[in-house]
Amino acid sequence: MDCNIFIYLLFYFFNQLSATFTYTEPVLVTLLQQQNRDAFSYLYDHYAPALNGVIFRMVEDRELAEDILQEVFLKIWHNFPNYDPAKGRLFTWMLQLTKNLTIDIMRSKDYRQQQQIYGDENSVSELAGMENGIGKLDAIGLNKHILLLKPEHRILIDLAYFNGYTQEEIAKQTGIPLGTVKTRLRAAIIELKKIFQTE
Amino acid sequence: MEAKEIIVSGLLDLYAAGLCTEEESLEVSYWLQQSPEIAAAYAGIQDGIEHYAMAQAMVPAGDVKEKIWARLPEEVSVNRITPVKQPSNSVIQMNWKWLAAASILLLIGSGIVNLLLYQHVQTLAIVNEQTTRELADSRKGLNSLQADLQVMQNRYTEAVKLNGVNATPNATAKIYWLKNTGEVYIDPANLPDAPAGNQYQLWAIVDGKPVDAGLIVTTHKGNTYRIQKMKTFGHAQAFAITLEKEGGSLVPSLEKMVVMGKL
């Protein structure tokens, strides 16, 4: 029996629904494993702003962040078979992928050369651009919830989850003994959860 | 290690950041499968991080999505991919196909059942309407019978039999006169049907003079009228019915008298 007509109908319904449809995570994951473009579109619409924010805070350059965002989503598409739901949520996986890819790009020869050129050409405007970037970050990114977070907790969370620092690097950067990074991070996360639970 | 100890150690928080050693990662993934408590704590950490990231989101320029889509590999139709994929996958695909087929059939089946049920409901509605109408008719009939009975059973009622006169010896009628109120009712059931263009009229003989007591309806659309209320009289010596032209007369045509009865 040829069921293609039914599948076609199902796809049709899916397409009709996709504009208003909210995928549950398991459904989204299954569809992405099947390389469904509607699901990928949903994924982009839903997560691109958050991931773009993450990249921007790492590179502090809007245009570069968006270039990296492209690479990130292409990597998500190609590497999706490697995603294992048992290891964590979709966003957790995408965040780690984003962080690692951004670090790789920033460490790459091309990127450093580019920065070098910019720095040589006019370091003053580069500095102004940096400040501009940070200013934008404060204006756009930081909502009132994040401002409730103690600065030392915020720094810790940023370094661990959003900057890709290793435990050693975190210890060095913050002056926290290496052995207590874990427990400090725990305290920061508990506070973070509290802040978002009282929303 | 106890689940609580693991949770407070901060290892899960490191794991969520991807900062664990390989050995630690293996341990954590084992615990996540073993302990729902640990899994829940890990979910909580991920929630917090996701919220934190969402709160600092920056919407990228509109063309970024297009640029990404332009770089996605060319779309291959699902049908063509399926046979190339691993056999296990195509088995799933097949099951899925059958599932899709089954659900469509179920949908069609449910549609048909709905249609049949709808028709059934329509039929029932018609029957119901008919029954309701019949019930209302019966109730109306019963009510009028009860009204008749009340007149007859009233303790003040005096029944007067009007007998046929010479021209119409077989005709009879009955008057029920409520002495306390003076109400007059007539049962014309045994009057012959009035010829077309004619109508029976009741007269009360008061102090020797005939006074109009109202027109009698004998048939109406095939239904014989039972007991009907006529005009009210405080006193009367006799009642008589004459056949008059339709609409009645002011003065009785005595030659057309059908029945008469004295009190």
GROMACS .gro file of N, CA and C in nm, chain B residues 185-242:
model
  174
  384TYR      N    1  -7.398   2.652   3.007
  384TYR     CA    2  -7.315   2.573   2.916
  384TYR      C    3  -7.408   2.485   2.836
  385ILE      N    4  -7.368   2.454   2.712
  385ILE     CA    5  -7.451   2.365   2.631
  385ILE      C    6  -7.368   2.253   2.573
  386ASP      N    7  -7.427   2.136   2.574
  386ASP     CA    8  -7.362   2.021   2.509
  386ASP      C    9  -7.444   1.987   2.386
  387PRO      N   10  -7.398   2.027   2.266
  387PRO     CA   11  -7.478   2.009   2.144
  387PRO      C   12  -7.449   1.878   2.073
  388ALA      N   13  -7.386   1.783   2.145
  388ALA     CA   14  -7.336   1.663   2.078
  388ALA      C   15  -7.444   1.590   2.000
  389ASN      N   16  -7.569   1.596   2.044
  389ASN     CA   17  -7.673   1.518   1.977
  389ASN      C   18  -7.763   1.599   1.887
  390LEU      N   19  -7.714   1.720   1.853
  390LEU     CA   20  -7.787   1.797   1.752
  390LEU      C   21  -7.738   1.750   1.616
  391PRO      N   22  -7.828   1.740   1.518
  391PRO     CA   23  -7.778   1.708   1.385
  391PRO      C   24  -7.691   1.823   1.333
  392ASP      N   25  -7.592   1.792   1.245
  392ASP     CA   26  -7.508   1.898   1.190
  392ASP      C   27  -7.595   2.004   1.123
  393ALA      N   28  -7.559   2.129   1.148
  393ALA     CA   29  -7.637   2.237   1.087
  393ALA      C   30  -7.611   2.238   0.937
  394PRO      N   31  -7.717   2.254   0.854
  394PRO     CA   32  -7.693   2.262   0.710
  394PRO      C   33  -7.608   2.383   0.677
  395ALA      N   34  -7.538   2.376   0.564
  395ALA     CA   35  -7.450   2.487   0.524
  395ALA      C   36  -7.527   2.616   0.518
  396GLY      N   37  -7.465   2.723   0.571
  396GLY     CA   38  -7.532   2.853   0.567
  396GLY      C   39  -7.624   2.876   0.685
  397ASN      N   40  -7.636   2.772   0.770
  397ASN     CA   41  -7.721   2.786   0.888
  397ASN      C   42  -7.642   2.761   1.015
  398GLN      N   43  -7.698   2.804   1.127
  398GLN     CA   44  -7.629   2.788   1.254
  398GLN      C   45  -7.733   2.779   1.365
  399TYR      N   46  -7.704   2.698   1.464
  399TYR     CA   47  -7.796   2.689   1.577
  399TYR      C   48  -7.777   2.808   1.669
  400GLN      N   49  -7.888   2.853   1.725
  400GLN     CA   50  -7.883   2.965   1.820
  400GLN      C   51  -7.963   2.928   1.944
  401LEU      N   52  -7.906   2.957   2.058
  401LEU     CA   53  -7.973   2.925   2.186
  401LEU      C   54  -8.051   3.047   2.234
  402TRP      N   55  -8.166   3.020   2.286
  402TRP     CA   56  -8.250   3.127   2.341
  402TRP      C   57  -8.288   3.091   2.482
  403ALA      N   58  -8.288   3.193   2.567
  403ALA     CA   59  -8.341   3.173   2.701
  403ALA      C   60  -8.477   3.242   2.706
  404ILE      N   61  -8.574   3.170   2.764
  404ILE     CA   62  -8.706   3.233   2.776
  404ILE      C   63  -8.712   3.298   2.914
  405VAL      N   64  -8.700   3.432   2.914
  405VAL     CA   65  -8.698   3.507   3.040
  405VAL      C   66  -8.828   3.589   3.044
  406ASP      N   67  -8.904   3.564   3.150
  406ASP     CA   68  -9.034   3.633   3.166
  406ASP      C   69  -9.118   3.624   3.040
  407GLY      N   70  -9.122   3.508   2.980
  407GLY     CA   71  -9.207   3.482   2.864
  407GLY      C   72  -9.151   3.531   2.732
  408LYS      N   73  -9.031   3.598   2.736
  408LYS     CA   74  -8.976   3.650   2.610
  408LYS      C   75  -8.845   3.579   2.577
  409PRO      N   76  -8.826   3.545   2.450
  409PRO     CA   77  -8.697   3.482   2.412
  409PRO      C   78  -8.583   3.585   2.408
  410VAL      N   79  -8.474   3.551   2.475
  410VAL     CA   80  -8.355   3.638   2.477
  410VAL      C   81  -8.238   3.558   2.417
  411ASP      N   82  -8.163   3.623   2.329
  411ASP     CA   83  -8.050   3.557   2.263
  411ASP      C   84  -7.950   3.508   2.368
  412ALA      N   85  -7.913   3.382   2.358
  412ALA     CA   86  -7.817   3.325   2.453
  412ALA      C   87  -7.687   3.285   2.383
  413GLY      N   88  -7.678   3.317   2.254
  413GLY     CA   89  -7.551   3.290   2.184
  413GLY      C   90  -7.562   3.187   2.076
  414LEU      N   91  -7.465   3.187   1.987
  414LEU     CA   92  -7.461   3.093   1.877
  414LEU      C   93  -7.387   2.968   1.919
  415ILE      N   94  -7.432   2.855   1.861
  415ILE     CA   95  -7.371   2.727   1.897
  415ILE      C   96  -7.285   2.679   1.782
  416VAL      N   97  -7.167   2.640   1.815
  416VAL     CA   98  -7.079   2.584   1.713
  416VAL      C   99  -7.095   2.433   1.716
  417THR      N  100  -7.137   2.376   1.606
  417THR     CA  101  -7.153   2.230   1.605
  417THR      C  102  -7.034   2.161   1.542
  418THR      N  103  -6.990   2.215   1.429
  418THR     CA  104  -6.871   2.154   1.371
  418THR      C  105  -6.773   2.264   1.335
  419HIS      N  106  -6.647   2.228   1.348
  419HIS     CA  107  -6.544   2.324   1.309
  419HIS      C  108  -6.426   2.244   1.261
  420LYS      N  109  -6.399   2.255   1.131
  420LYS     CA  110  -6.290   2.180   1.069
  420LYS      C  111  -6.297   2.031   1.104
  421GLY      N  112  -6.419   1.978   1.102
  421GLY     CA  113  -6.437   1.835   1.123
  421GLY      C  114  -6.443   1.794   1.268
  422ASN      N  115  -6.415   1.887   1.360
  422ASN     CA  116  -6.422   1.850   1.502
  422ASN      C  117  -6.556   1.892   1.561
  423THR      N  118  -6.621   1.802   1.627
  423THR     CA  119  -6.746   1.835   1.695
  423THR      C  120  -6.713   1.907   1.825
  424TYR      N  121  -6.778   2.022   1.841
  424TYR     CA  122  -6.752   2.096   1.964
  424TYR      C  123  -6.830   2.036   2.078
  425ARG      N  124  -6.761   2.021   2.186
  425ARG     CA  125  -6.829   1.964   2.303
  425ARG      C  126  -6.891   2.078   2.382
  426ILE      N  127  -6.887   2.063   2.512
  426ILE     CA  128  -6.956   2.162   2.595
  426ILE      C  129  -6.899   2.302   2.575
  427GLN      N  130  -6.987   2.398   2.548
  427GLN     CA  131  -6.939   2.534   2.528
  427GLN      C  132  -7.020   2.632   2.611
  428LYS      N  133  -6.951   2.740   2.643
  428LYS     CA  134  -7.011   2.837   2.733
  428LYS      C  135  -7.099   2.934   2.653
  429MET      N  136  -7.217   2.961   2.706
  429MET     CA  137  -7.308   3.054   2.640
  429MET      C  138  -7.321   3.178   2.726
  430LYS      N  139  -7.420   3.262   2.697
  430LYS     CA  140  -7.437   3.384   2.777
  430LYS      C  141  -7.491   3.350   2.915
  431THR      N  142  -7.473   3.442   3.006
  431THR     CA  143  -7.509   3.417   3.145
  431THR      C  144  -7.649   3.471   3.175
  432PHE      N  145  -7.725   3.392   3.250
  432PHE     CA  146  -7.861   3.437   3.288
  432PHE      C  147  -7.884   3.418   3.436
  433GLY      N  148  -7.937   3.520   3.501
  433GLY     CA  149  -7.970   3.509   3.643
  433GLY      C  150  -8.091   3.418   3.664
  434HIS      N  151  -8.186   3.434   3.578
  434HIS     CA  152  -8.300   3.343   3.585
  434HIS      C  153  -8.360   3.327   3.446
  435ALA      N  154  -8.428   3.214   3.427
  435ALA     CA  155  -8.491   3.184   3.298
  435ALA      C  156  -8.594   3.075   3.322
  436GLN      N  157  -8.694   3.070   3.239
  436GLN     CA  158  -8.796   2.968   3.256
  436GLN      C  159  -8.771   2.849   3.166
  437ALA      N  160  -8.713   2.877   3.049
  437ALA     CA  161  -8.690   2.767   2.955
  437ALA      C  162  -8.575   2.803   2.862
  438PHE      N  163  -8.523   2.702   2.793
  438PHE     CA  164  -8.422   2.724   2.689
  438PHE      C  165  -8.471   2.657   2.562
  439ALA      N  166  -8.439   2.718   2.450
  439ALA     CA  167  -8.477   2.659   2.322
  439ALA      C  168  -8.367   2.684   2.221
  440ILE      N  169  -8.358   2.597   2.124
  440ILE     CA  170  -8.258   2.614   2.017
  440ILE      C  171  -8.332   2.620   1.884
  441THR      N  172  -8.297   2.720   1.806
  441THR     CA  173  -8.356   2.730   1.673
  441THR      C  174  -8.244   2.726   1.570
   0.00000   0.00000   0.00000
